[in-house]
């Protein structure tokens, strides 16, 4: 029988420190709109314990993940996944294509808050069961690099933790992990107040529906509020979050469970594979590319951002001077639900390929988890900031999909052996 716990801690900000997410934001933080947070969800599977940490940061680099994992061993934690919300009004954590070092002072604060959240989660563990639901919401986000007339519906995955209840009673929801594949970028580049942006809004909007709510970010590489937001302030954050919350409530009420939760579900220890992906070749001159698919008449800023991306890509190539990038993909199983951790800004279509390729289990893809590679587009992606700044060559996204599906198959076999 699985036991689940939740804990949270505040992540402090330092006045004047740099906020991450926008290259043209040059001045430091002035204060906070709301406290930044670190959330821990612990899963005790008798012989092992997994903790998922979700941190209000622009990214988590591998050096920070390694520090947290090392510190967690004294708490009786077997495995730790560390996920960034990717909110763009949080401290700069060294988010460079291909990865970088985390500023030490920030890393120290994150480790302290992570340990506090983990201790509280472990202390709160109680028997429970888990199930997954999916809702689809429109009017919240769309693909970044298409005209605003296209506003696709985006999937919101929810991992629901329920208390154990007699068979003739409906179980009560203890907590939920909400995974949104949307860039939390409602607040503008000139904002200098720390905020969890859309992920914080989702937590607030669903707070009355469970004892605890954790909001994480999925495969948001090409999905943002760019074409749907009506303003760039906290009121707009709350409006979009309310739409997501309403969709989540409807999915739960309609009983759209992907699998009936098992009372005797087991925790399968995470499986991992490290891929060596070829580095992206030198970026072509985008200003000379006048193909229709690469023109964007609806956004003058996109051309500016594209040029910024080319500069970042060239600087990154010179700084890293490597022909390949290593990236570790991880999966684990909580009963019938399978989780995939991708340390990158994966395009949503690639995550849907992982899900569609594993139809026998509810499958949830977490982005920005256990490291930061940068953007990973699909083969069909048009020229854009995201494609030029990606550190890896075309086809890398499809290689990640194939690796994830192989790991999911292995996790399925391991679960069958346990049963």
XYZ file of C-alpha atoms in Angstrom:
419
model
C 0.000 0.000 0.000
C 1.277 3.430 -0.916
C 1.505 6.351 1.486
C 1.434 9.943 0.282
C 2.492 13.159 1.949
C 2.807 16.811 1.039
C 4.858 19.646 2.442
C 5.804 23.113 1.315
C 8.287 25.810 2.219
C 8.848 29.385 1.139
C 11.691 30.190 -1.235
C 12.996 33.595 -0.335
C 14.118 36.226 -2.823
C 16.916 38.747 -2.381
C 16.278 42.351 -3.367
C 18.305 43.285 -6.396
C 18.970 39.739 -7.617
C 18.334 38.957 -11.256
C 15.025 37.486 -12.368
C 15.156 34.822 -15.051
C 13.255 34.311 -18.254
C 13.812 37.433 -20.353
C 17.120 38.424 -21.879
C 16.085 42.089 -22.105
C 15.268 42.334 -18.393
C 18.389 43.889 -16.935
C 17.363 45.282 -13.524
C 16.986 43.313 -10.304
C 13.973 42.270 -8.272
C 12.167 44.961 -6.258
C 9.920 42.722 -4.139
C 7.285 40.018 -4.424
C 3.716 39.768 -5.658
C 3.357 36.530 -3.690
C 5.765 34.199 -1.867
C 7.659 31.762 -4.052
C 7.279 28.178 -2.880
C 8.865 24.744 -2.897
C 6.376 21.856 -2.823
C 7.232 18.258 -1.983
C 5.015 15.257 -2.728
C 6.348 12.092 -1.109
C 5.355 8.549 -2.037
C 6.315 5.781 0.378
C 6.249 2.372 -1.276
C 7.386 0.326 1.741
C 10.833 -0.524 0.348
C 11.494 2.854 -1.285
C 10.400 6.452 -1.125
C 10.129 8.882 -4.031
C 9.824 12.635 -3.533
C 8.760 14.985 -6.302
C 9.880 18.540 -5.605
C 8.285 21.369 -7.566
C 10.199 24.626 -7.197
C 9.180 28.126 -8.255
C 12.265 28.637 -10.408
C 12.910 29.335 -14.070
C 14.883 26.058 -14.258
C 16.760 23.477 -12.208
C 20.235 22.563 -13.397
C 21.848 19.189 -12.828
C 24.236 20.548 -10.178
C 21.281 21.693 -8.058
C 19.477 18.374 -8.530
C 22.612 16.500 -7.416
C 22.908 18.628 -4.258
C 19.270 18.064 -3.309
C 19.513 14.323 -3.922
C 22.623 14.039 -1.791
C 21.028 15.995 1.050
C 17.829 13.909 0.891
C 19.545 10.613 1.677
C 19.566 11.473 5.385
C 15.756 11.737 5.280
C 15.233 8.168 4.133
C 14.460 9.220 0.568
C 15.463 6.768 -2.148
C 14.764 8.942 -5.177
C 14.157 12.645 -5.747
C 12.789 14.333 -8.840
C 13.211 18.113 -8.947
C 10.944 20.091 -11.263
C 10.922 23.821 -12.028
C 7.645 25.629 -12.629
C 9.514 27.733 -15.213
C 7.741 30.893 -14.069
C 9.541 33.866 -15.640
C 9.349 36.085 -12.569
C 11.546 33.880 -10.394
C 15.283 34.125 -9.659
C 17.702 33.490 -12.496
C 19.076 30.001 -11.937
C 21.562 29.744 -14.782
C 19.187 28.706 -17.564
C 21.375 28.428 -20.628
C 20.909 26.028 -23.549
C 22.850 22.901 -22.703
C 22.810 23.651 -18.973
C 24.962 25.739 -16.667
C 25.919 26.140 -13.015
C 23.376 27.387 -10.492
C 24.396 30.538 -8.580
C 25.630 29.250 -5.220
C 23.649 31.598 -2.994
C 20.427 30.668 -4.778
C 21.274 26.960 -4.702
C 21.859 27.159 -0.943
C 18.405 28.678 -0.436
C 16.720 26.109 -2.673
C 18.381 23.190 -0.868
C 17.311 24.513 2.547
C 13.721 25.046 1.436
C 13.626 21.669 -0.328
C 14.753 19.832 2.796
C 12.134 21.644 4.886
C 9.384 20.751 2.404
C 10.518 17.120 2.239
C 10.542 16.742 6.018
C 6.985 18.071 6.214
C 5.813 15.777 3.417
C 7.290 12.683 5.044
C 5.774 13.588 8.404
C 2.349 13.937 6.746
C 2.392 10.587 4.919
C -0.807 8.566 5.139
C -2.231 5.619 3.175
C -3.807 6.645 -0.091
C -4.315 5.800 -3.699
C -3.687 7.664 -6.903
C -5.529 8.147 -10.155
C -5.132 10.353 -13.218
C -7.632 12.516 -15.031
C -7.210 14.718 -18.066
C -9.117 17.859 -18.897
C -8.857 19.901 -22.073
C -9.209 23.663 -21.920
C -9.534 26.306 -24.606
C -8.822 30.015 -24.493
C -5.851 29.692 -22.141
C -2.904 29.149 -24.457
C -1.835 28.390 -27.991
C 1.201 27.586 -30.048
C 3.673 30.428 -29.929
C 4.608 30.751 -33.557
C 1.300 30.661 -35.401
C -1.121 33.529 -36.108
C -3.514 34.333 -33.245
C -6.498 32.855 -35.082
C -5.377 29.410 -34.004
C -6.059 28.836 -30.316
C -5.905 25.104 -29.736
C -7.299 23.353 -26.728
C -4.513 22.287 -24.390
C -4.532 19.190 -22.172
C -4.257 19.545 -18.400
C -3.223 16.355 -16.602
C -4.059 15.883 -12.936
C -2.626 13.290 -10.587
C -5.171 12.920 -7.793
C -4.256 11.516 -4.379
C -7.240 10.146 -2.472
C -7.549 8.914 1.084
C -8.412 5.278 1.612
C -12.138 4.787 2.205
C -14.549 1.856 2.628
C -15.688 0.348 -0.667
C -19.200 1.777 -0.269
C -17.997 5.350 0.200
C -16.547 7.844 -2.239
C -12.933 8.596 -1.346
C -12.021 12.148 -0.407
C -9.424 13.991 -2.472
C -6.417 14.781 -0.319
C -4.296 16.448 -2.917
C -3.676 17.011 -6.586
C -0.692 17.561 -8.829
C -1.789 19.670 -11.794
C 0.453 19.588 -14.865
C -0.098 22.414 -17.342
C 1.810 22.416 -20.668
C 1.719 26.211 -20.788
C 4.562 28.683 -20.349
C 3.850 30.669 -17.152
C 4.480 33.965 -18.916
C 1.494 36.176 -18.272
C 3.489 38.851 -16.435
C 5.594 41.061 -18.749
C 9.382 41.332 -19.211
C 9.475 44.660 -17.366
C 7.928 43.137 -14.248
C 10.407 43.269 -11.350
C 8.298 41.588 -8.676
C 8.823 37.899 -7.915
C 5.841 35.688 -8.731
C 4.940 32.109 -9.593
C 2.797 33.596 -12.384
C 0.293 31.097 -13.870
C 1.448 28.182 -11.710
C 0.770 30.223 -8.588
C -2.615 31.169 -10.002
C -3.511 27.506 -10.532
C -2.601 26.707 -6.931
C -4.840 29.490 -5.671
C -7.729 28.666 -8.008
C -7.923 25.048 -6.830
C -7.010 25.591 -3.167
C -10.557 24.897 -1.910
C -10.784 21.601 -3.816
C -8.162 19.650 -1.862
C -5.942 19.759 1.217
C -3.025 20.593 -1.039
C -2.471 21.566 -4.665
C 0.828 21.465 -6.524
C 1.099 23.041 -9.982
C 3.873 21.843 -12.296
C 4.688 22.547 -15.933
C 4.589 19.898 -18.627
C 5.792 19.981 -22.228
C 5.407 23.722 -22.746
C 8.188 24.299 -25.283
C 5.882 25.741 -27.935
C 2.809 26.635 -25.852
C 2.210 29.989 -24.161
C -0.436 32.578 -23.383
C 0.931 34.879 -26.090
C -2.184 34.706 -28.293
C -4.801 34.364 -25.547
C -3.911 36.712 -22.713
C -5.915 39.925 -22.517
C -3.553 41.737 -20.168
C -0.224 41.182 -18.427
C -1.057 41.510 -14.762
C -2.114 39.457 -11.755
C -5.802 39.777 -12.596
C -5.119 38.095 -15.945
C -3.109 35.381 -14.200
C -6.135 34.681 -12.023
C -8.551 34.729 -14.984
C -6.588 32.150 -16.962
C -5.988 30.019 -13.861
C -9.728 30.041 -13.146
C -10.399 28.606 -16.627
C -7.952 25.803 -15.941
C -9.477 25.159 -12.509
C -12.991 24.967 -13.971
C -11.825 22.445 -16.575
C -10.148 20.334 -13.889
C -13.284 20.337 -11.729
C -15.430 19.320 -14.697
C -13.133 16.419 -15.550
C -13.229 15.164 -11.958
C -17.012 15.559 -11.721
C -17.569 13.717 -14.986
C -15.560 10.771 -13.735
C -13.179 10.795 -16.662
C -10.724 8.580 -14.776
C -8.244 6.939 -17.060
C -7.961 3.917 -14.778
C -9.740 2.850 -11.610
C -7.251 3.353 -8.761
C -5.859 0.253 -7.127
C -5.846 0.006 -3.336
C -2.740 -2.220 -3.471
C -0.806 -0.143 -5.996
C 2.966 -0.269 -5.869
C 5.747 2.239 -6.440
C 8.203 1.212 -9.139
C 11.641 2.717 -8.609
C 12.557 5.238 -11.323
C 14.281 3.937 -14.418
C 16.669 6.192 -16.309
C 18.539 6.319 -19.596
C 21.099 8.917 -20.645
C 21.093 9.978 -24.289
C 23.940 11.651 -26.144
C 22.285 14.023 -28.586
C 24.218 15.762 -31.377
C 24.666 19.494 -30.986
C 22.743 21.768 -33.299
C 24.805 23.026 -36.239
C 25.397 26.710 -36.747
C 22.190 28.690 -37.163
C 21.512 29.973 -40.695
C 20.994 33.663 -41.333
C 17.336 34.029 -40.381
C 17.063 37.544 -41.770
C 17.624 36.165 -45.270
C 14.959 33.491 -44.902
C 11.780 34.796 -46.497
C 9.897 31.530 -46.872
C 6.192 31.961 -45.966
C 6.394 29.393 -43.175
C 9.073 31.491 -41.502
C 7.443 34.904 -41.847
C 5.365 36.146 -38.983
C 3.387 39.282 -39.830
C 1.354 39.203 -36.626
C 4.258 39.808 -34.257
C 7.047 42.340 -34.712
C 8.506 41.218 -31.372
C 8.985 37.718 -32.740
C 11.641 38.997 -35.166
C 13.459 40.748 -32.325
C 13.253 37.629 -30.162
C 14.443 35.484 -33.082
C 17.523 37.660 -33.456
C 18.114 37.402 -29.702
C 17.874 33.630 -30.023
C 20.498 33.543 -32.758
C 22.865 35.556 -30.574
C 22.221 33.248 -27.599
C 22.795 30.178 -29.774
C 26.135 31.448 -31.044
C 27.274 32.447 -27.547
C 26.213 29.082 -26.166
C 27.998 27.205 -28.943
C 31.218 29.107 -28.223
C 30.856 28.680 -24.454
C 30.128 24.960 -24.472
C 32.227 23.977 -27.489
C 30.777 20.483 -27.673
C 29.582 18.179 -30.430
C 26.916 16.551 -28.268
C 24.726 17.050 -25.193
C 23.866 14.394 -22.631
C 20.331 14.273 -21.292
C 18.820 11.797 -18.826
C 15.210 10.673 -19.241
C 13.495 9.087 -16.224
C 10.209 7.272 -15.679
C 8.453 5.779 -12.666
C 5.131 4.071 -12.021
C 2.635 4.783 -9.251
C 0.334 1.820 -9.699
C -1.280 2.234 -13.110
C -0.082 5.823 -13.547
C 3.273 6.326 -15.227
C 5.301 9.533 -14.947
C 7.969 10.723 -17.364
C 10.597 13.315 -16.390
C 12.084 15.345 -19.234
C 14.901 17.803 -18.359
C 14.047 20.150 -21.206
C 11.472 22.420 -22.807
C 9.867 19.689 -24.899
C 7.344 20.607 -27.581
C 3.827 19.500 -26.668
C 3.401 17.321 -29.750
C 6.378 15.215 -28.676
C 4.877 14.667 -25.233
C 1.615 13.609 -26.860
C 3.574 11.066 -28.905
C 4.870 9.586 -25.649
C 1.369 9.436 -24.240
C -0.154 7.982 -27.411
C 2.619 5.411 -27.643
C 1.776 4.077 -24.167
C -2.012 3.556 -24.410
C -2.324 0.933 -21.679
C -1.446 3.357 -18.868
C -2.306 6.931 -17.938
C 0.942 8.709 -18.799
C 1.951 12.150 -17.537
C 4.952 14.048 -18.905
C 6.734 16.534 -16.654
C 8.988 19.095 -18.295
C 11.836 21.105 -16.725
C 12.598 18.176 -14.421
C 15.984 16.941 -13.142
C 18.003 19.301 -15.326
C 17.768 21.868 -18.081
C 18.804 21.135 -21.660
C 16.809 23.924 -23.299
C 14.215 23.806 -26.063
C 13.620 20.519 -27.889
C 11.407 21.030 -30.967
C 9.954 18.391 -33.263
C 11.192 17.879 -36.819
C 8.363 19.902 -38.353
C 8.862 23.025 -36.237
C 9.291 26.224 -38.298
C 12.202 28.577 -37.767
C 11.704 30.494 -34.518
C 13.475 31.631 -31.355
C 12.823 28.199 -29.844
C 14.341 26.249 -32.739
C 17.449 28.387 -33.149
C 18.245 28.513 -29.438
C 17.768 24.749 -29.034
C 21.213 23.239 -28.370
C 20.447 19.913 -30.078
C 20.148 18.849 -33.693
C 16.942 18.130 -35.564
C 15.543 14.708 -34.642
C 16.602 14.934 -30.989
C 12.992 15.286 -29.854
C 12.016 12.112 -31.648
C 14.996 10.319 -30.043
C 13.743 11.426 -26.610
C 10.268 10.087 -27.426
C 11.689 6.687 -28.426
C 13.795 6.495 -25.270
C 10.862 7.424 -23.021
C 8.655 4.768 -24.619
C 11.357 2.155 -24.097
C 11.654 3.089 -20.424
C 7.872 2.985 -19.982
C 7.822 -0.521 -21.394
C 10.581 -1.529 -18.972
C 8.675 0.052 -16.068
C 5.578 -1.897 -17.074
C 7.567 -5.143 -17.017
C 9.053 -4.268 -13.621
C 5.597 -3.577 -12.181
C 4.330 -6.905 -13.464
C 7.192 -8.693 -11.706
C 6.360 -6.981 -8.404
C 2.724 -8.080 -8.687
